[in-house]
Short mmCIF file of C-alpha atoms (C1' of nucleotides) in Angstrom, two decimals:
data_model
loop_
_atom_site.label_atom_id
_atom_site.label_comp_id
_atom_site.label_asym_id
_atom_site.label_seq_id
_atom_site.Cartn_x
_atom_site.Cartn_y
_atom_site.Cartn_z
CA MET A 1 168.52 71.80 -43.25
CA THR A 2 171.42 73.35 -43.56
CA VAL A 3 173.74 74.31 -46.28
CA LYS A 4 177.86 74.68 -46.36
CA GLN A 5 179.37 75.99 -49.19
CA GLN A 6 183.05 74.24 -50.03
CA GLY A 7 185.06 75.78 -52.99
CA LYS A 8 182.64 75.04 -56.04
CA ASP A 9 180.50 72.60 -53.98
CA LEU A 10 177.59 72.76 -51.75
CA TYR A 11 177.09 70.43 -49.21
CA LEU A 12 173.22 69.93 -48.19
CA TYR A 13 172.65 68.17 -44.70
CA THR A 14 169.16 66.90 -44.62
CA ASP A 15 167.07 63.77 -44.04
CA LEU A 16 164.34 62.64 -45.59
CA PHE A 17 166.04 63.14 -49.05
CA ASP A 18 167.52 60.37 -50.93
CA LEU A 19 169.08 61.52 -54.20
CA GLY A 20 169.36 58.02 -56.15
CA ARG A 21 165.61 57.17 -55.39
CA THR A 22 164.20 60.67 -55.98
CA LEU A 23 165.90 60.37 -59.55
CA ASP A 24 165.05 56.91 -60.22
CA CYS A 25 161.52 56.44 -59.27
CA GLY A 26 160.13 57.21 -62.72
CA GLN A 27 159.23 60.89 -62.45
CA CYS A 28 162.16 62.49 -64.49
CA PHE A 29 163.61 60.93 -67.50
CA ARG A 30 166.90 62.92 -67.80
CA PHE A 31 169.12 61.63 -65.18
CA GLU A 32 171.39 58.91 -65.17
CA GLU A 33 174.15 57.47 -62.54
CA THR A 34 177.47 57.75 -62.89
CA ALA A 35 180.24 54.96 -62.30
CA ASP A 36 181.38 56.54 -59.26
CA GLY A 37 177.46 56.80 -57.85
CA SER A 38 176.71 60.34 -58.93
CA TRP A 39 173.77 61.51 -60.37
CA THR A 40 173.89 63.81 -63.60
CA GLY A 41 171.49 65.10 -65.68
CA ILE A 42 170.27 68.14 -67.44
CA THR A 43 167.64 70.59 -66.06
CA HIS A 44 166.56 73.85 -66.95
CA PHE A 45 168.95 75.68 -64.95
CA GLY A 46 171.51 73.41 -66.62
CA ARG A 47 173.86 70.50 -65.94
CA LEU A 48 173.20 69.26 -62.32
CA THR A 49 175.63 66.60 -60.48
CA ALA A 50 175.26 65.79 -57.39
CA THR A 51 176.46 62.93 -54.89
CA ASP A 52 174.64 61.45 -52.19
CA THR A 53 176.77 60.31 -49.42
CA GLY A 54 174.29 58.21 -47.68
CA SER A 55 174.42 59.64 -44.52
CA GLY A 56 171.93 62.69 -44.87
CA CYS A 57 174.34 64.88 -46.69
CA VAL A 58 173.88 65.57 -50.67
CA ILE A 59 176.57 67.26 -52.52
CA PHE A 60 175.70 69.50 -55.28
CA HIS A 61 178.42 70.41 -57.51
CA ASP A 62 179.73 73.48 -59.03
CA THR A 63 176.63 74.98 -57.27
CA ASP A 64 176.47 78.25 -55.14
CA GLU A 65 173.90 79.38 -52.55
CA TYR A 66 172.03 81.29 -55.34
CA ARG A 67 171.50 78.54 -57.43
CA PHE A 68 170.69 76.36 -54.61
CA SER A 69 167.88 78.49 -53.34
CA GLU A 70 166.55 79.85 -56.56
CA TYR A 71 166.43 76.15 -58.56
CA ILE A 72 167.40 73.29 -56.57
CA VAL A 73 165.07 73.87 -53.77
CA PRO A 74 162.06 74.04 -55.59
CA PHE A 75 163.44 71.25 -58.16
CA PHE A 76 163.61 68.43 -55.37
CA ASP A 77 160.57 70.21 -53.30
CA LEU A 78 163.26 70.68 -50.60
CA GLU A 79 161.09 73.24 -48.53
CA ARG A 80 158.41 70.88 -47.81
CA ASP A 81 158.23 69.18 -44.53
CA TYR A 82 158.06 65.39 -45.33
CA GLY A 83 158.48 64.72 -41.75
CA ALA A 84 154.99 66.07 -41.05
CA VAL A 85 153.62 64.25 -44.12
CA ASN A 86 154.75 60.77 -43.05
CA ASP A 87 153.56 61.15 -39.91
CA ALA A 88 149.92 62.38 -41.35
CA LEU A 89 150.50 59.48 -43.92
CA CYS A 90 151.27 56.76 -40.80
CA ALA A 91 148.04 57.48 -39.15
CA ASP A 92 146.49 54.94 -41.89
CA PRO A 93 148.49 51.74 -41.12
CA VAL A 94 148.66 50.22 -44.58
CA LEU A 95 150.02 53.50 -46.13
CA ALA A 96 152.36 53.19 -42.68
CA ALA A 97 154.33 50.28 -44.61
CA ALA A 98 154.56 52.17 -47.60
CA VAL A 99 155.69 54.96 -46.09
CA ALA A 100 158.65 52.99 -44.61
CA HIS A 101 159.68 52.14 -48.22
CA GLY A 102 159.38 55.28 -49.80
CA ARG A 103 161.23 56.97 -47.27
CA GLY A 104 163.45 59.77 -48.80
CA ILE A 105 161.69 60.21 -52.08
CA ARG A 106 160.82 63.95 -52.94
CA ILE A 107 158.29 65.00 -55.40
CA MET A 108 160.01 66.88 -58.07
CA ARG A 109 158.94 70.05 -59.37
CA GLN A 110 160.39 70.02 -63.07
CA PRO A 111 159.44 72.42 -65.97
CA GLU A 112 155.85 72.19 -67.14
CA TRP A 113 156.35 71.60 -71.00
CA GLU A 114 158.86 69.10 -70.45
CA THR A 115 156.62 67.39 -67.97
CA VAL A 116 154.00 67.50 -69.97
CA CYS A 117 155.60 66.32 -73.05
CA SER A 118 157.42 63.67 -71.69
CA PHE A 119 154.71 62.03 -70.27
CA ILE A 120 153.05 61.48 -73.34
CA ILE A 121 156.27 59.86 -74.52
CA SER A 122 155.99 57.28 -71.53
CA GLN A 123 152.42 56.13 -72.30
CA ASN A 124 152.40 52.56 -73.10
CA ASN A 125 156.47 52.26 -72.59
CA ASN A 126 159.05 51.46 -70.96
CA ILE A 127 161.62 53.73 -69.04
CA PRO A 128 164.97 52.86 -71.06
CA ARG A 129 162.95 53.86 -74.03
CA ILE A 130 161.20 56.90 -72.95
CA LYS A 131 164.58 58.31 -71.86
CA GLY A 132 165.96 57.11 -75.32
CA ILE A 133 163.09 59.05 -77.32
CA ILE A 134 163.83 62.28 -74.90
CA SER A 135 167.51 62.23 -75.34
CA ARG A 136 167.46 62.17 -79.04
CA LEU A 137 164.05 64.80 -78.90
CA CYS A 138 166.74 67.08 -77.14
CA GLU A 139 169.87 66.26 -79.14
CA SER A 140 167.49 66.80 -82.68
CA PHE A 141 165.79 70.23 -81.69
CA GLY A 142 166.92 71.40 -78.39
CA THR A 143 169.64 74.12 -77.67
CA PRO A 144 173.41 73.16 -76.93
CA LEU A 145 174.32 74.12 -73.26
CA ASP A 146 177.58 75.09 -74.80
CA PRO A 147 177.65 75.90 -78.50
CA ARG A 148 181.08 75.42 -78.81
CA ARG A 149 180.84 71.75 -77.09
CA LYS A 150 177.74 69.77 -77.99
CA ALA A 151 178.96 66.70 -76.09
CA GLU A 152 178.08 69.02 -73.13
CA GLY A 153 174.04 68.40 -73.97
CA PHE A 154 171.08 69.87 -75.05
CA ALA A 155 168.22 71.57 -73.74
CA PHE A 156 164.93 70.11 -73.75
CA PRO A 157 163.54 72.03 -76.70
CA GLY A 158 160.49 74.55 -76.17
CA PRO A 159 157.08 73.91 -77.56
CA SER A 160 157.62 76.47 -80.29
CA ALA A 161 160.67 74.74 -81.69
CA LEU A 162 158.39 71.66 -82.44
CA ALA A 163 155.00 73.27 -83.27
CA ARG A 164 155.95 73.74 -86.67
CA LEU A 165 157.30 70.40 -87.41
CA SER A 166 155.62 67.23 -89.04
CA THR A 167 155.46 63.86 -88.07
CA GLY A 168 158.16 62.79 -90.48
CA ASP A 169 160.25 65.10 -88.98
CA LEU A 170 160.13 63.37 -85.73
CA ALA A 171 160.72 59.95 -87.40
CA PRO A 172 164.10 59.95 -86.35
CA LEU A 173 163.06 60.06 -82.09
CA ARG A 174 161.23 56.72 -83.04
CA ALA A 175 158.55 57.31 -80.48
CA GLY A 176 155.95 55.62 -82.68
CA PHE A 177 152.53 56.74 -82.61
CA ARG A 178 153.24 59.00 -79.97
CA ASP A 179 154.57 61.43 -82.63
CA ARG A 180 151.51 63.05 -83.43
CA TYR A 181 150.50 63.63 -79.41
CA ILE A 182 153.93 65.36 -79.39
CA LEU A 183 153.02 67.56 -82.25
CA ASP A 184 149.63 68.44 -80.64
CA ALA A 185 150.81 68.97 -77.24
CA ALA A 186 153.56 71.48 -78.60
CA ARG A 187 151.39 73.79 -80.91
CA LYS A 188 148.62 73.99 -77.93
CA PHE A 189 151.44 75.21 -75.89
CA ALA A 190 153.08 77.24 -78.37
CA GLU A 191 149.75 79.05 -79.13
CA GLN A 192 148.60 79.51 -75.87
CA SER A 193 145.49 77.22 -76.18
CA ILE A 194 146.10 75.93 -72.61
CA ASP A 195 145.18 77.80 -69.98
CA LEU A 196 148.15 77.26 -67.50
CA ALA A 197 146.88 79.30 -64.86
CA LEU A 198 144.10 76.94 -64.41
CA VAL A 199 146.27 74.06 -64.46
CA ARG A 200 148.55 75.70 -62.03
CA GLY A 201 145.58 76.47 -59.67
CA GLY A 202 142.25 75.78 -60.33
CA PRO A 203 140.36 72.99 -58.84
CA LEU A 204 141.86 69.84 -59.43
CA ASP A 205 139.51 68.38 -61.74
CA GLN A 206 139.44 71.57 -63.89
CA ALA A 207 142.95 71.33 -64.09
CA ARG A 208 143.08 68.02 -65.32
CA ALA A 209 140.64 68.36 -68.08
CA GLU A 210 142.54 71.48 -69.38
CA LEU A 211 145.58 68.94 -70.00
CA MET A 212 143.28 66.64 -71.60
CA LYS A 213 142.25 68.98 -74.42
CA ILE A 214 145.80 67.49 -75.80
CA LYS A 215 145.64 64.65 -77.74
CA GLY A 216 147.11 61.71 -76.11
CA VAL A 217 147.03 63.32 -72.67
CA GLY A 218 144.43 60.79 -70.81
CA GLU A 219 143.97 61.19 -67.28
CA LYS A 220 147.33 59.65 -65.93
CA VAL A 221 149.58 61.58 -68.17
CA ALA A 222 147.50 64.11 -66.99
CA ASP A 223 148.22 63.55 -63.34
CA CYS A 224 151.07 62.69 -63.78
CA ALA A 225 151.85 66.20 -65.24
CA LEU A 226 150.11 67.74 -62.66
CA LEU A 227 152.02 66.03 -59.88
CA PHE A 228 155.61 66.09 -61.74
CA GLY A 229 155.31 69.09 -63.48
CA PHE A 230 153.03 71.81 -61.52
CA GLY A 231 153.24 71.16 -58.12
CA ARG A 232 150.08 69.75 -57.40
CA ILE A 233 150.95 67.91 -54.70
CA GLU A 234 147.54 66.41 -54.23
CA ALA A 235 147.09 64.67 -57.74
CA PHE A 236 147.38 61.20 -58.06
CA PRO A 237 148.07 58.85 -60.89
CA ARG A 238 146.77 55.74 -61.44
CA ASP A 239 148.98 53.71 -63.76
CA VAL A 240 148.40 49.72 -63.52
CA TRP A 241 150.37 49.04 -60.64
CA ILE A 242 148.99 51.55 -58.40
CA LYS A 243 145.43 50.06 -59.28
CA ARG A 244 146.86 46.66 -58.53
CA ALA A 245 148.07 47.72 -55.33
CA MET A 246 145.28 49.81 -54.36
CA ALA A 247 142.91 46.76 -54.94
CA ALA A 248 145.72 44.86 -52.63
CA LEU A 249 145.76 47.16 -50.21
CA TYR A 250 142.39 48.49 -49.56
CA PRO A 251 139.90 45.72 -50.81
CA PRO A 252 136.75 47.28 -51.99
CA GLY A 253 133.72 47.67 -50.04
CA LYS A 254 130.25 46.15 -50.80
CA ASN A 255 129.66 49.01 -52.90
CA GLY A 256 132.18 48.19 -55.14
CA GLY A 257 133.47 51.53 -56.25
CA GLU A 258 137.10 52.30 -56.76
CA PRO A 259 139.18 52.08 -53.93
CA CYS A 260 140.48 55.51 -52.60
CA LEU A 261 143.04 56.80 -50.15
CA PRO A 262 142.01 57.06 -46.64
CA ALA A 263 141.46 61.04 -45.76
CA CYS A 264 144.80 61.19 -44.32
CA ALA A 265 146.72 61.27 -47.47
CA ARG A 266 144.17 63.61 -49.21
CA PRO A 267 146.35 66.34 -49.05
CA PHE A 268 149.52 64.86 -50.78
CA ALA A 269 147.96 62.01 -52.21
CA GLY A 270 150.57 62.36 -55.06
CA ILE A 271 153.62 61.73 -52.32
CA ALA A 272 151.50 58.64 -51.14
CA GLN A 273 151.43 57.67 -54.52
CA GLN A 274 155.04 57.63 -54.83
CA TYR A 275 155.25 55.60 -51.68
CA ILE A 276 152.67 53.40 -52.57
CA PHE A 277 154.64 52.75 -56.24
CA SER A 278 157.70 52.11 -54.33
CA TYR A 279 156.56 50.00 -52.15
CA ILE A 280 154.58 47.80 -54.75
CA ARG A 281 157.75 47.89 -57.31
CA SER A 282 160.34 46.86 -54.48
CA HIS A 283 158.10 43.69 -53.83
CA ASN A 284 158.25 42.95 -57.88
CA GLY A 285 154.35 43.24 -57.68
CA LEU A 286 152.03 42.35 -55.54
CA GLY A 287 153.53 39.50 -53.58
CA ALA A 288 154.20 40.65 -49.78
CA ALA A 289 152.01 43.68 -50.36
CA ALA A 290 148.83 41.56 -51.03
CA VAL A 291 147.39 40.73 -47.63
"C1'" DA B 1 157.92 34.04 -81.90
"C1'" DT B 2 155.04 36.21 -78.82
"C1'" DC B 3 154.39 39.23 -74.76
"C1'" DC B 4 154.81 43.62 -72.23
"C1'" DA B 5 155.82 48.87 -71.16
"C1'" DG B 6 153.85 53.94 -65.23
"C1'" DG B 7 148.18 54.74 -71.71
"C1'" DT B 8 144.84 56.87 -75.00
"C1'" DT B 9 142.23 56.80 -78.98
"C1'" DG B 10 138.29 55.22 -81.33
"C1'" DT B 11 134.46 51.86 -81.80
"C1'" DC B 12 131.66 48.53 -80.90
"C1'" DC B 13 127.39 48.25 -77.98
"C1'" DG C 1 128.80 54.69 -69.95
"C1'" DG C 2 131.83 50.34 -70.12
"C1'" DA C 3 134.30 46.27 -72.94
"C1'" DC C 4 138.16 46.04 -76.78
"C1'" DA C 5 141.56 46.18 -80.31
"C1'" DA C 6 145.05 49.16 -82.46
"C1'" DC C 7 148.99 51.88 -81.98
"C1'" DA C 8 155.26 52.00 -83.05
"C1'" DT C 9 159.14 50.51 -81.40
"C1'" DG C 10 162.58 47.29 -78.98
"C1'" DG C 11 163.93 44.33 -75.08
"C1'" DA C 12 163.38 40.12 -72.80
#
DNA sequence: ATCCAGGTTGTCC
DNA sequence: GGACAACATGGA
């Protein structure tokens, strides 16, 4: 991984980083592709605009080395050796096929509160509508990036900005039955009744149980938050697609238990999860993936 | 019109 | 413990 500053842009040369697939695989909801093929979105460190040249080079616009090393590297998990991860996963022939499809996807590390809130909104919902609700949430209750030019966009509102609101206040979001879940999460974050140290570093099952104290946070939402917001790369969210994929890829044994990943994937199950998700979705369902 | 969307909750056995 | 409808909203 090498970087080069050219004017206001920073050029990153690296393999195993596909910007578009990373931003468009369902782990974040505030980025969009522009007409020229670049990507732009609002992060906790301001608006980020980047272009993937497609030949091992990603250009981060209006970015210096400080912004890159301090924010962008952890945001896209760029310090991790995905080559080594892929090699380990490929020890399992089934996973090798998934790796081939998911190559270049990075597991993002987004702000903790934003991730919890976003995946609460994601439940029983589709991605365009999730994005719409989050967009309205930010416009309604977030701080403008530039108070003089609100068209520049809004930061994701902090929990304390939402904690004292009522479901009526959230009605313009059109979040449906999720509005009371958002409020419960905001209140628990704001009053610090969730032990975030435990979520960040405790045993995974305890971290998960801690997040599940929030109404509207079940196993899947908790695992998504752990994986995409808390850097818990060993978390393995099981949605309907993954359940179907696992049943097809790893036919249940005679004990009939839930199919689980091979041992080689255990330390970074979340990365394997994204690869499998990408794999199964690229086949538009089971199709060729089912053996 | 009916079904579905990267689920969770409350309520039945 | 496991099964099952209900939950708001909007697009196909």
